[in-house]
C-alpha cells in the first residue's frame, strides 16, 4: 500500500474514532427523554442501530461487534415471531396497508463493507430486512478503487445496488459528507451560520448524496438518518421540504406507529453493543 493511501486510511480511521466517541456522548444525553402520549392501538416499533461487524475482538467496541452477536440477534427476533420492516413498509402502512403486530427494524449506519461481507449473508439466511445508511462520500471513494477490506473499507455503489435488489435492504440518506464537515456537528447549524446559508448547505449536501445514489441505480431514499443523531431546531422542516418521509435519530426510545405520516419522523433507535446477550437486550427494548 503506498504511503499516501496508508495515511488517508489512517486519517479516516481517526475521524471515525472521534465520530463514535461523539455518537456515544449524544446517545447518553438522549436516553432519558420523556415519551409523549401516543394514540390508542398504536403498533410498537423498536429499532436497533448497528454500525460495524468484525471477528477480531481487539477491534470490537460499542460500535463494532462480532458478526456472531448479529446472528444471535436475528435468531432471537425470528424465533419470537418478529417481522423486520423498513421505512417503505411503514409508509405503506400509514397509507392503509396492514402491518404485522410484532415488528422491528434493523439499521446499519455508515455503510461499512463488513455490512456486506458479514451482515448481508445473515440477512439472507434468516430472511430479515435492514436499512443501510451509507456516508455517500465514502461510497463514492470506495467505488473508485479495487481494494476491498472488511476492516476499514466501505460499500461501493455496486455493492449497495446488489443488496437493494435482493429486496432485503433499503438504502437511506446519511448525508454526502456531513460527518466530516469542519466546524459542524453532523447536520446541525454552525454557530454564526444564518438560516438561509444553513438551509442551502444542508440541501446541497443531501441532494448531492441523492443524485449520486440515483445515478448509480440506487432507489431514491425516502428516509434520512441523522449523522450522530444531531440536528438543529429547523433541520426537520428542511428535511421534510426535501420530500423525505422518515427520519432516524440516535435517541434511545421505542416508537409507536399509527396511521399518520407524522409518526415516521424522529424515530428513535437502540445502539447495539456486546454488553448484553440477545435475550436480555431484546427483552429490554421490546417491552
PDB file of C-alpha atoms in Angstrom:
ATOM      1  CA  UNK A   1       0.000   0.000   0.000  1.00  0.00           C
ATOM      2  CA  UNK A   2       1.510   3.386  -0.934  1.00  0.00           C
ATOM      3  CA  UNK A   3       2.212   5.945   1.820  1.00  0.00           C
ATOM      4  CA  UNK A   4      -0.492   8.346   0.571  1.00  0.00           C
ATOM      5  CA  UNK A   5      -3.197   5.667   0.705  1.00  0.00           C
ATOM      6  CA  UNK A   6      -1.990   4.479   4.107  1.00  0.00           C
ATOM      7  CA  UNK A   7      -2.228   7.919   5.681  1.00  0.00           C
ATOM      8  CA  UNK A   8      -5.580   8.538   4.014  1.00  0.00           C
ATOM      9  CA  UNK A   9      -6.950   5.403   5.684  1.00  0.00           C
ATOM     10  CA  UNK A  10      -5.274   6.342   8.975  1.00  0.00           C
ATOM     11  CA  UNK A  11      -6.914   9.780   8.817  1.00  0.00           C
ATOM     12  CA  UNK A  12     -10.303   8.247   8.099  1.00  0.00           C
ATOM     13  CA  UNK A  13      -9.812   5.812  10.965  1.00  0.00           C
ATOM     14  CA  UNK A  14      -9.005   8.640  13.371  1.00  0.00           C
ATOM     15  CA  UNK A  15     -12.049  10.582  12.216  1.00  0.00           C
ATOM     16  CA  UNK A  16     -14.238   7.520  12.677  1.00  0.00           C
ATOM     17  CA  UNK A  17     -12.896   7.054  16.208  1.00  0.00           C
ATOM     18  CA  UNK A  18     -13.833  10.661  17.027  1.00  0.00           C
ATOM     19  CA  UNK A  19     -17.239  10.168  15.387  1.00  0.00           C
ATOM     20  CA  UNK A  20     -18.024   7.178  17.567  1.00  0.00           C
ATOM     21  CA  UNK A  21     -16.990   8.999  20.751  1.00  0.00           C
ATOM     22  CA  UNK A  22     -19.292  11.898  19.828  1.00  0.00           C
ATOM     23  CA  UNK A  23     -22.092   9.491  18.978  1.00  0.00           C
ATOM     24  CA  UNK A  24     -21.724   7.758  22.338  1.00  0.00           C
ATOM     25  CA  UNK A  25     -21.933  11.075  24.174  1.00  0.00           C
ATOM     26  CA  UNK A  26     -25.001  12.088  22.183  1.00  0.00           C
ATOM     27  CA  UNK A  27     -26.777   8.799  22.887  1.00  0.00           C
ATOM     28  CA  UNK A  28     -26.137   9.134  26.627  1.00  0.00           C
ATOM     29  CA  UNK A  29     -27.660  12.620  26.657  1.00  0.00           C
ATOM     30  CA  UNK A  30     -30.784  11.415  24.858  1.00  0.00           C
ATOM     31  CA  UNK A  31     -31.522   8.244  26.833  1.00  0.00           C
ATOM     32  CA  UNK A  32     -33.773   9.844  29.410  1.00  0.00           C
ATOM     33  CA  UNK A  33     -36.078  11.986  27.257  1.00  0.00           C
ATOM     34  CA  UNK A  34     -39.744  11.568  28.213  1.00  0.00           C
ATOM     35  CA  UNK A  35     -42.073   9.609  25.923  1.00  0.00           C
ATOM     36  CA  UNK A  36     -45.032  11.624  24.545  1.00  0.00           C
ATOM     37  CA  UNK A  37     -48.588  10.348  24.622  1.00  0.00           C
ATOM     38  CA  UNK A  38     -49.448   8.044  21.712  1.00  0.00           C
ATOM     39  CA  UNK A  39     -52.763   7.141  20.098  1.00  0.00           C
ATOM     40  CA  UNK A  40     -54.560   4.002  21.246  1.00  0.00           C
ATOM     41  CA  UNK A  41     -53.972   0.852  19.155  1.00  0.00           C
ATOM     42  CA  UNK A  42     -50.525   2.034  18.022  1.00  0.00           C
ATOM     43  CA  UNK A  43     -48.030  -0.610  16.895  1.00  0.00           C
ATOM     44  CA  UNK A  44     -44.822  -0.728  18.915  1.00  0.00           C
ATOM     45  CA  UNK A  45     -41.663  -0.431  16.803  1.00  0.00           C
ATOM     46  CA  UNK A  46     -38.244  -0.957  18.401  1.00  0.00           C
ATOM     47  CA  UNK A  47     -35.345  -0.068  16.090  1.00  0.00           C
ATOM     48  CA  UNK A  48     -31.850  -1.479  16.533  1.00  0.00           C
ATOM     49  CA  UNK A  49     -28.813   0.557  15.471  1.00  0.00           C
ATOM     50  CA  UNK A  50     -25.720  -1.357  14.360  1.00  0.00           C
ATOM     51  CA  UNK A  51     -22.574   0.016  12.760  1.00  0.00           C
ATOM     52  CA  UNK A  52     -19.656  -2.324  12.090  1.00  0.00           C
ATOM     53  CA  UNK A  53     -19.036  -6.081  12.363  1.00  0.00           C
ATOM     54  CA  UNK A  54     -15.587  -7.642  12.796  1.00  0.00           C
ATOM     55  CA  UNK A  55     -14.407 -11.015  14.083  1.00  0.00           C
ATOM     56  CA  UNK A  56     -11.209  -9.677  15.681  1.00  0.00           C
ATOM     57  CA  UNK A  57     -12.075  -8.990  19.328  1.00  0.00           C
ATOM     58  CA  UNK A  58      -9.282  -6.393  19.538  1.00  0.00           C
ATOM     59  CA  UNK A  59     -11.162  -4.207  17.067  1.00  0.00           C
ATOM     60  CA  UNK A  60     -14.544  -4.539  18.737  1.00  0.00           C
ATOM     61  CA  UNK A  61     -16.119  -1.779  20.833  1.00  0.00           C
ATOM     62  CA  UNK A  62     -19.546  -0.254  21.449  1.00  0.00           C
ATOM     63  CA  UNK A  63     -19.924   0.419  17.706  1.00  0.00           C
ATOM     64  CA  UNK A  64     -18.155  -2.607  16.288  1.00  0.00           C
ATOM     65  CA  UNK A  65     -19.415  -6.019  17.353  1.00  0.00           C
ATOM     66  CA  UNK A  66     -18.864  -9.622  16.388  1.00  0.00           C
ATOM     67  CA  UNK A  67     -20.934 -10.996  13.477  1.00  0.00           C
ATOM     68  CA  UNK A  68     -21.920 -13.749  15.924  1.00  0.00           C
ATOM     69  CA  UNK A  69     -23.800 -11.166  18.019  1.00  0.00           C
ATOM     70  CA  UNK A  70     -25.780 -10.144  14.953  1.00  0.00           C
ATOM     71  CA  UNK A  71     -26.556 -13.755  14.089  1.00  0.00           C
ATOM     72  CA  UNK A  72     -27.774 -14.420  17.621  1.00  0.00           C
ATOM     73  CA  UNK A  73     -29.956 -11.311  17.378  1.00  0.00           C
ATOM     74  CA  UNK A  74     -31.514 -12.451  14.104  1.00  0.00           C
ATOM     75  CA  UNK A  75     -32.115 -15.915  15.552  1.00  0.00           C
ATOM     76  CA  UNK A  76     -33.837 -14.338  18.539  1.00  0.00           C
ATOM     77  CA  UNK A  77     -36.171 -11.993  16.658  1.00  0.00           C
ATOM     78  CA  UNK A  78     -37.195 -14.652  14.137  1.00  0.00           C
ATOM     79  CA  UNK A  79     -37.808 -17.240  16.864  1.00  0.00           C
ATOM     80  CA  UNK A  80     -40.015 -14.733  18.710  1.00  0.00           C
ATOM     81  CA  UNK A  81     -42.164 -14.085  15.663  1.00  0.00           C
ATOM     82  CA  UNK A  82     -40.988 -10.565  14.820  1.00  0.00           C
ATOM     83  CA  UNK A  83     -41.229  -9.254  11.261  1.00  0.00           C
ATOM     84  CA  UNK A  84     -38.434  -6.937  10.141  1.00  0.00           C
ATOM     85  CA  UNK A  85     -39.657  -3.812   8.365  1.00  0.00           C
ATOM     86  CA  UNK A  86     -38.169  -0.841   6.517  1.00  0.00           C
ATOM     87  CA  UNK A  87     -39.360   2.769   6.079  1.00  0.00           C
ATOM     88  CA  UNK A  88     -41.095   1.770   2.827  1.00  0.00           C
ATOM     89  CA  UNK A  89     -43.174  -0.782   4.740  1.00  0.00           C
ATOM     90  CA  UNK A  90     -44.097   1.851   7.326  1.00  0.00           C
ATOM     91  CA  UNK A  91     -45.100   4.349   4.656  1.00  0.00           C
ATOM     92  CA  UNK A  92     -47.378   1.747   3.060  1.00  0.00           C
ATOM     93  CA  UNK A  93     -48.916   1.155   6.490  1.00  0.00           C
ATOM     94  CA  UNK A  94     -49.756   4.799   7.151  1.00  0.00           C
ATOM     95  CA  UNK A  95     -51.360   4.854   3.707  1.00  0.00           C
ATOM     96  CA  UNK A  96     -53.610   1.923   4.558  1.00  0.00           C
ATOM     97  CA  UNK A  97     -51.721  -1.382   4.161  1.00  0.00           C
ATOM     98  CA  UNK A  98     -51.797  -3.569   7.312  1.00  0.00           C
ATOM     99  CA  UNK A  99     -48.657  -4.372   9.304  1.00  0.00           C
ATOM    100  CA  UNK A 100     -47.963  -7.400  11.488  1.00  0.00           C
ATOM    101  CA  UNK A 101     -48.439  -6.704  15.199  1.00  0.00           C
ATOM    102  CA  UNK A 102     -44.865  -7.682  16.099  1.00  0.00           C
ATOM    103  CA  UNK A 103     -42.464  -5.587  14.040  1.00  0.00           C
ATOM    104  CA  UNK A 104     -38.869  -4.497  14.464  1.00  0.00           C
ATOM    105  CA  UNK A 105     -36.398  -2.521  12.342  1.00  0.00           C
ATOM    106  CA  UNK A 106     -32.705  -3.292  11.855  1.00  0.00           C
ATOM    107  CA  UNK A 107     -30.421  -0.439  10.782  1.00  0.00           C
ATOM    108  CA  UNK A 108     -26.736  -0.310   9.811  1.00  0.00           C
ATOM    109  CA  UNK A 109     -25.097   3.142   9.840  1.00  0.00           C
ATOM    110  CA  UNK A 110     -22.229   4.462   7.691  1.00  0.00           C
ATOM    111  CA  UNK A 111     -22.077   1.744   5.022  1.00  0.00           C
ATOM    112  CA  UNK A 112     -19.050  -0.267   6.153  1.00  0.00           C
ATOM    113  CA  UNK A 113     -18.012  -3.011   3.721  1.00  0.00           C
ATOM    114  CA  UNK A 114     -18.345  -5.533   6.545  1.00  0.00           C
ATOM    115  CA  UNK A 115     -22.111  -4.920   6.411  1.00  0.00           C
ATOM    116  CA  UNK A 116     -21.959  -6.668   3.055  1.00  0.00           C
ATOM    117  CA  UNK A 117     -19.260  -9.187   3.944  1.00  0.00           C
ATOM    118  CA  UNK A 118     -20.707 -10.388   7.266  1.00  0.00           C
ATOM    119  CA  UNK A 119     -24.219  -8.999   7.797  1.00  0.00           C
ATOM    120  CA  UNK A 120     -25.794  -9.377   4.366  1.00  0.00           C
ATOM    121  CA  UNK A 121     -25.335 -13.188   4.232  1.00  0.00           C
ATOM    122  CA  UNK A 122     -27.026 -13.372   7.647  1.00  0.00           C
ATOM    123  CA  UNK A 123     -29.946 -11.269   6.436  1.00  0.00           C
ATOM    124  CA  UNK A 124     -30.396 -13.744   3.587  1.00  0.00           C
ATOM    125  CA  UNK A 125     -30.004 -16.735   5.901  1.00  0.00           C
ATOM    126  CA  UNK A 126     -32.737 -15.511   8.280  1.00  0.00           C
ATOM    127  CA  UNK A 127     -34.808 -13.674   5.643  1.00  0.00           C
ATOM    128  CA  UNK A 128     -34.576 -10.381   7.544  1.00  0.00           C
ATOM    129  CA  UNK A 129     -34.740  -6.857   6.140  1.00  0.00           C
ATOM    130  CA  UNK A 130     -32.428  -3.997   7.103  1.00  0.00           C
ATOM    131  CA  UNK A 131     -31.832  -0.313   6.408  1.00  0.00           C
ATOM    132  CA  UNK A 132     -28.299   0.728   5.425  1.00  0.00           C
ATOM    133  CA  UNK A 133     -27.358   4.411   5.720  1.00  0.00           C
ATOM    134  CA  UNK A 134     -24.063   4.952   3.861  1.00  0.00           C
ATOM    135  CA  UNK A 135     -21.814   8.005   4.081  1.00  0.00           C
ATOM    136  CA  UNK A 136     -22.045   8.648   0.354  1.00  0.00           C
ATOM    137  CA  UNK A 137     -18.690  10.431   0.031  1.00  0.00           C
ATOM    138  CA  UNK A 138     -17.040   7.213   1.238  1.00  0.00           C
ATOM    139  CA  UNK A 139     -19.251   5.080  -1.020  1.00  0.00           C
ATOM    140  CA  UNK A 140     -18.061   7.246  -3.891  1.00  0.00           C
ATOM    141  CA  UNK A 141     -14.416   6.937  -2.809  1.00  0.00           C
ATOM    142  CA  UNK A 142     -14.508   3.152  -2.444  1.00  0.00           C
ATOM    143  CA  UNK A 143     -16.322   2.767  -5.762  1.00  0.00           C
ATOM    144  CA  UNK A 144     -13.199   4.091  -7.482  1.00  0.00           C
ATOM    145  CA  UNK A 145     -10.668   1.651  -6.014  1.00  0.00           C
ATOM    146  CA  UNK A 146     -10.228  -2.093  -6.332  1.00  0.00           C
ATOM    147  CA  UNK A 147      -9.059  -2.661  -2.783  1.00  0.00           C
ATOM    148  CA  UNK A 148     -11.649  -4.282  -0.511  1.00  0.00           C
ATOM    149  CA  UNK A 149     -11.309  -4.724   3.240  1.00  0.00           C
ATOM    150  CA  UNK A 150     -13.879  -5.728   5.833  1.00  0.00           C
ATOM    151  CA  UNK A 151     -11.708  -3.981   8.425  1.00  0.00           C
ATOM    152  CA  UNK A 152     -11.628  -0.440   7.076  1.00  0.00           C
ATOM    153  CA  UNK A 153     -13.483  -0.424   3.728  1.00  0.00           C
ATOM    154  CA  UNK A 154     -16.885   0.923   2.750  1.00  0.00           C
ATOM    155  CA  UNK A 155     -19.558  -0.396   0.401  1.00  0.00           C
ATOM    156  CA  UNK A 156     -19.345   0.658  -3.246  1.00  0.00           C
ATOM    157  CA  UNK A 157     -22.394   1.698  -5.242  1.00  0.00           C
ATOM    158  CA  UNK A 158     -22.414  -1.728  -6.916  1.00  0.00           C
ATOM    159  CA  UNK A 159     -22.496  -3.482  -3.548  1.00  0.00           C
ATOM    160  CA  UNK A 160     -25.337  -1.248  -2.305  1.00  0.00           C
ATOM    161  CA  UNK A 161     -27.236  -1.912  -5.518  1.00  0.00           C
ATOM    162  CA  UNK A 162     -26.797  -5.683  -5.168  1.00  0.00           C
ATOM    163  CA  UNK A 163     -28.146  -5.647  -1.605  1.00  0.00           C
ATOM    164  CA  UNK A 164     -31.024  -3.369  -2.542  1.00  0.00           C
ATOM    165  CA  UNK A 165     -32.051  -5.583  -5.443  1.00  0.00           C
ATOM    166  CA  UNK A 166     -32.334  -8.564  -3.091  1.00  0.00           C
ATOM    167  CA  UNK A 167     -35.394  -6.920  -1.542  1.00  0.00           C
ATOM    168  CA  UNK A 168     -33.845  -7.268   1.914  1.00  0.00           C
ATOM    169  CA  UNK A 169     -32.054  -3.918   2.079  1.00  0.00           C
ATOM    170  CA  UNK A 170     -33.369  -0.376   1.847  1.00  0.00           C
ATOM    171  CA  UNK A 171     -30.885   2.464   1.423  1.00  0.00           C
ATOM    172  CA  UNK A 172     -31.323   5.640   3.479  1.00  0.00           C
ATOM    173  CA  UNK A 173     -29.620   9.010   3.018  1.00  0.00           C
ATOM    174  CA  UNK A 174     -26.968   9.664   5.684  1.00  0.00           C
ATOM    175  CA  UNK A 175     -25.588  12.836   4.028  1.00  0.00           C
ATOM    176  CA  UNK A 176     -22.840  13.111   1.448  1.00  0.00           C
ATOM    177  CA  UNK A 177     -20.080  14.230   3.787  1.00  0.00           C
ATOM    178  CA  UNK A 178     -21.563  15.930   6.840  1.00  0.00           C
ATOM    179  CA  UNK A 179     -19.763  13.545   9.163  1.00  0.00           C
ATOM    180  CA  UNK A 180     -16.549  15.372   8.333  1.00  0.00           C
ATOM    181  CA  UNK A 181     -17.523  18.999   7.649  1.00  0.00           C
ATOM    182  CA  UNK A 182     -15.228  21.294   9.645  1.00  0.00           C
ATOM    183  CA  UNK A 183     -16.998  23.186  12.400  1.00  0.00           C
ATOM    184  CA  UNK A 184     -20.296  21.348  12.025  1.00  0.00           C
ATOM    185  CA  UNK A 185     -21.600  18.571  14.281  1.00  0.00           C
ATOM    186  CA  UNK A 186     -23.423  16.286  11.870  1.00  0.00           C
ATOM    187  CA  UNK A 187     -26.139  18.291  10.114  1.00  0.00           C
ATOM    188  CA  UNK A 188     -26.522  20.834  12.903  1.00  0.00           C
ATOM    189  CA  UNK A 189     -26.444  24.517  12.052  1.00  0.00           C
ATOM    190  CA  UNK A 190     -22.988  26.003  12.605  1.00  0.00           C
ATOM    191  CA  UNK A 191     -22.514  28.735  15.151  1.00  0.00           C
ATOM    192  CA  UNK A 192     -22.863  32.066  13.358  1.00  0.00           C
ATOM    193  CA  UNK A 193     -24.379  30.480  10.230  1.00  0.00           C
ATOM    194  CA  UNK A 194     -27.582  32.249   9.191  1.00  0.00           C
ATOM    195  CA  UNK A 195     -30.665  30.167   8.478  1.00  0.00           C
ATOM    196  CA  UNK A 196     -30.662  30.636   4.696  1.00  0.00           C
ATOM    197  CA  UNK A 197     -26.997  29.690   4.386  1.00  0.00           C
ATOM    198  CA  UNK A 198     -27.559  26.691   6.633  1.00  0.00           C
ATOM    199  CA  UNK A 199     -30.542  25.534   4.582  1.00  0.00           C
ATOM    200  CA  UNK A 200     -28.583  25.893   1.337  1.00  0.00           C
ATOM    201  CA  UNK A 201     -25.582  23.997   2.714  1.00  0.00           C
ATOM    202  CA  UNK A 202     -27.755  21.208   4.114  1.00  0.00           C
ATOM    203  CA  UNK A 203     -29.783  20.815   0.936  1.00  0.00           C
ATOM    204  CA  UNK A 204     -26.691  20.890  -1.287  1.00  0.00           C
ATOM    205  CA  UNK A 205     -25.031  18.105   0.692  1.00  0.00           C
ATOM    206  CA  UNK A 206     -28.117  15.893   0.909  1.00  0.00           C
ATOM    207  CA  UNK A 207     -29.073  16.456  -2.740  1.00  0.00           C
ATOM    208  CA  UNK A 208     -25.540  15.519  -3.792  1.00  0.00           C
ATOM    209  CA  UNK A 209     -25.953  12.216  -1.963  1.00  0.00           C
ATOM    210  CA  UNK A 210     -29.394  11.659  -3.513  1.00  0.00           C
ATOM    211  CA  UNK A 211     -28.086  12.334  -7.024  1.00  0.00           C
ATOM    212  CA  UNK A 212     -25.073  10.041  -6.678  1.00  0.00           C
ATOM    213  CA  UNK A 213     -27.248   7.220  -5.383  1.00  0.00           C
ATOM    214  CA  UNK A 214     -29.761   7.711  -8.207  1.00  0.00           C
ATOM    215  CA  UNK A 215     -27.005   7.965 -10.846  1.00  0.00           C
ATOM    216  CA  UNK A 216     -25.703   4.610  -9.629  1.00  0.00           C
ATOM    217  CA  UNK A 217     -29.079   2.846  -9.847  1.00  0.00           C
ATOM    218  CA  UNK A 218     -29.951   3.110  -6.147  1.00  0.00           C
ATOM    219  CA  UNK A 219     -33.607   3.819  -5.499  1.00  0.00           C
ATOM    220  CA  UNK A 220     -34.207   7.337  -4.202  1.00  0.00           C
ATOM    221  CA  UNK A 221     -34.089   7.164  -0.381  1.00  0.00           C
ATOM    222  CA  UNK A 222     -37.240   8.279   1.406  1.00  0.00           C
ATOM    223  CA  UNK A 223     -35.572   8.112   4.829  1.00  0.00           C
ATOM    224  CA  UNK A 224     -32.886  10.412   6.246  1.00  0.00           C
ATOM    225  CA  UNK A 225     -30.598   9.174   9.030  1.00  0.00           C
ATOM    226  CA  UNK A 226     -29.043  11.975  11.086  1.00  0.00           C
ATOM    227  CA  UNK A 227     -25.240  11.705  11.422  1.00  0.00           C
ATOM    228  CA  UNK A 228     -24.621  11.317  15.175  1.00  0.00           C
ATOM    229  CA  UNK A 229     -28.367  11.849  15.605  1.00  0.00           C
ATOM    230  CA  UNK A 230     -27.590  15.571  15.717  1.00  0.00           C
ATOM    231  CA  UNK A 231     -29.946  18.250  14.388  1.00  0.00           C
ATOM    232  CA  UNK A 232     -30.965  21.867  14.897  1.00  0.00           C
ATOM    233  CA  UNK A 233     -34.391  23.353  15.508  1.00  0.00           C
ATOM    234  CA  UNK A 234     -35.001  23.984  11.812  1.00  0.00           C
ATOM    235  CA  UNK A 235     -33.467  20.742  10.473  1.00  0.00           C
ATOM    236  CA  UNK A 236     -36.573  18.558  10.410  1.00  0.00           C
ATOM    237  CA  UNK A 237     -38.660  21.060   8.433  1.00  0.00           C
ATOM    238  CA  UNK A 238     -35.867  21.366   5.868  1.00  0.00           C
ATOM    239  CA  UNK A 239     -35.673  17.569   5.608  1.00  0.00           C
ATOM    240  CA  UNK A 240     -39.449  17.376   5.168  1.00  0.00           C
ATOM    241  CA  UNK A 241     -39.335  20.027   2.434  1.00  0.00           C
ATOM    242  CA  UNK A 242     -36.983  17.711   0.519  1.00  0.00           C
ATOM    243  CA  UNK A 243     -39.722  15.056   0.455  1.00  0.00           C
ATOM    244  CA  UNK A 244     -38.190  12.659   2.963  1.00  0.00           C
ATOM    245  CA  UNK A 245     -40.950  10.673   4.654  1.00  0.00           C
ATOM    246  CA  UNK A 246     -38.993   9.325   7.616  1.00  0.00           C
ATOM    247  CA  UNK A 247     -36.072  10.330   9.837  1.00  0.00           C
ATOM    248  CA  UNK A 248     -33.923   8.178  12.115  1.00  0.00           C
ATOM    249  CA  UNK A 249     -32.292   9.615  15.240  1.00  0.00           C
ATOM    250  CA  UNK A 250     -29.952   8.179  17.887  1.00  0.00           C
ATOM    251  CA  UNK A 251     -32.358   8.846  20.740  1.00  0.00           C
ATOM    252  CA  UNK A 252     -32.875   5.587  22.619  1.00  0.00           C
ATOM    253  CA  UNK A 253     -36.628   5.135  22.725  1.00  0.00           C
ATOM    254  CA  UNK A 254     -39.275   2.769  21.431  1.00  0.00           C
ATOM    255  CA  UNK A 255     -41.504   4.127  18.676  1.00  0.00           C
ATOM    256  CA  UNK A 256     -45.258   3.890  18.231  1.00  0.00           C
ATOM    257  CA  UNK A 257     -46.616   3.621  14.717  1.00  0.00           C
ATOM    258  CA  UNK A 258     -50.162   4.664  13.815  1.00  0.00           C
ATOM    259  CA  UNK A 259     -51.975   5.712  10.610  1.00  0.00           C
ATOM    260  CA  UNK A 260     -50.349   9.136  10.219  1.00  0.00           C
ATOM    261  CA  UNK A 261     -47.201  10.095   8.310  1.00  0.00           C
ATOM    262  CA  UNK A 262     -46.138  12.302  11.217  1.00  0.00           C
ATOM    263  CA  UNK A 263     -45.271   9.216  13.300  1.00  0.00           C
ATOM    264  CA  UNK A 264     -42.447   8.302  10.900  1.00  0.00           C
ATOM    265  CA  UNK A 265     -40.324  11.314  11.777  1.00  0.00           C
ATOM    266  CA  UNK A 266     -37.712  11.372  14.550  1.00  0.00           C
ATOM    267  CA  UNK A 267     -37.779   7.613  15.118  1.00  0.00           C
ATOM    268  CA  UNK A 268     -35.533   6.508  17.984  1.00  0.00           C
ATOM    269  CA  UNK A 269     -33.047   3.648  17.902  1.00  0.00           C
ATOM    270  CA  UNK A 270     -31.222   1.481  20.426  1.00  0.00           C
ATOM    271  CA  UNK A 271     -27.478   1.165  19.923  1.00  0.00           C
ATOM    272  CA  UNK A 272     -26.415  -2.495  19.950  1.00  0.00           C
ATOM    273  CA  UNK A 273     -23.263  -3.290  21.896  1.00  0.00           C
ATOM    274  CA  UNK A 274     -21.932  -6.654  23.051  1.00  0.00           C
ATOM    275  CA  UNK A 275     -22.614  -5.911  26.711  1.00  0.00           C
ATOM    276  CA  UNK A 276     -25.895  -7.874  26.742  1.00  0.00           C
ATOM    277  CA  UNK A 277     -26.859 -11.175  25.213  1.00  0.00           C
ATOM    278  CA  UNK A 278     -29.687 -11.212  22.670  1.00  0.00           C
ATOM    279  CA  UNK A 279     -32.323 -12.323  25.149  1.00  0.00           C
ATOM    280  CA  UNK A 280     -31.521  -9.560  27.659  1.00  0.00           C
ATOM    281  CA  UNK A 281     -31.142  -6.855  25.018  1.00  0.00           C
ATOM    282  CA  UNK A 282     -34.416  -7.543  23.215  1.00  0.00           C
ATOM    283  CA  UNK A 283     -36.407  -8.073  26.378  1.00  0.00           C
ATOM    284  CA  UNK A 284     -35.242  -4.618  27.451  1.00  0.00           C
ATOM    285  CA  UNK A 285     -36.054  -2.762  24.233  1.00  0.00           C
ATOM    286  CA  UNK A 286     -39.202  -4.637  23.230  1.00  0.00           C
ATOM    287  CA  UNK A 287     -41.128  -4.250  26.486  1.00  0.00           C
TER     288      UNK A 287
END
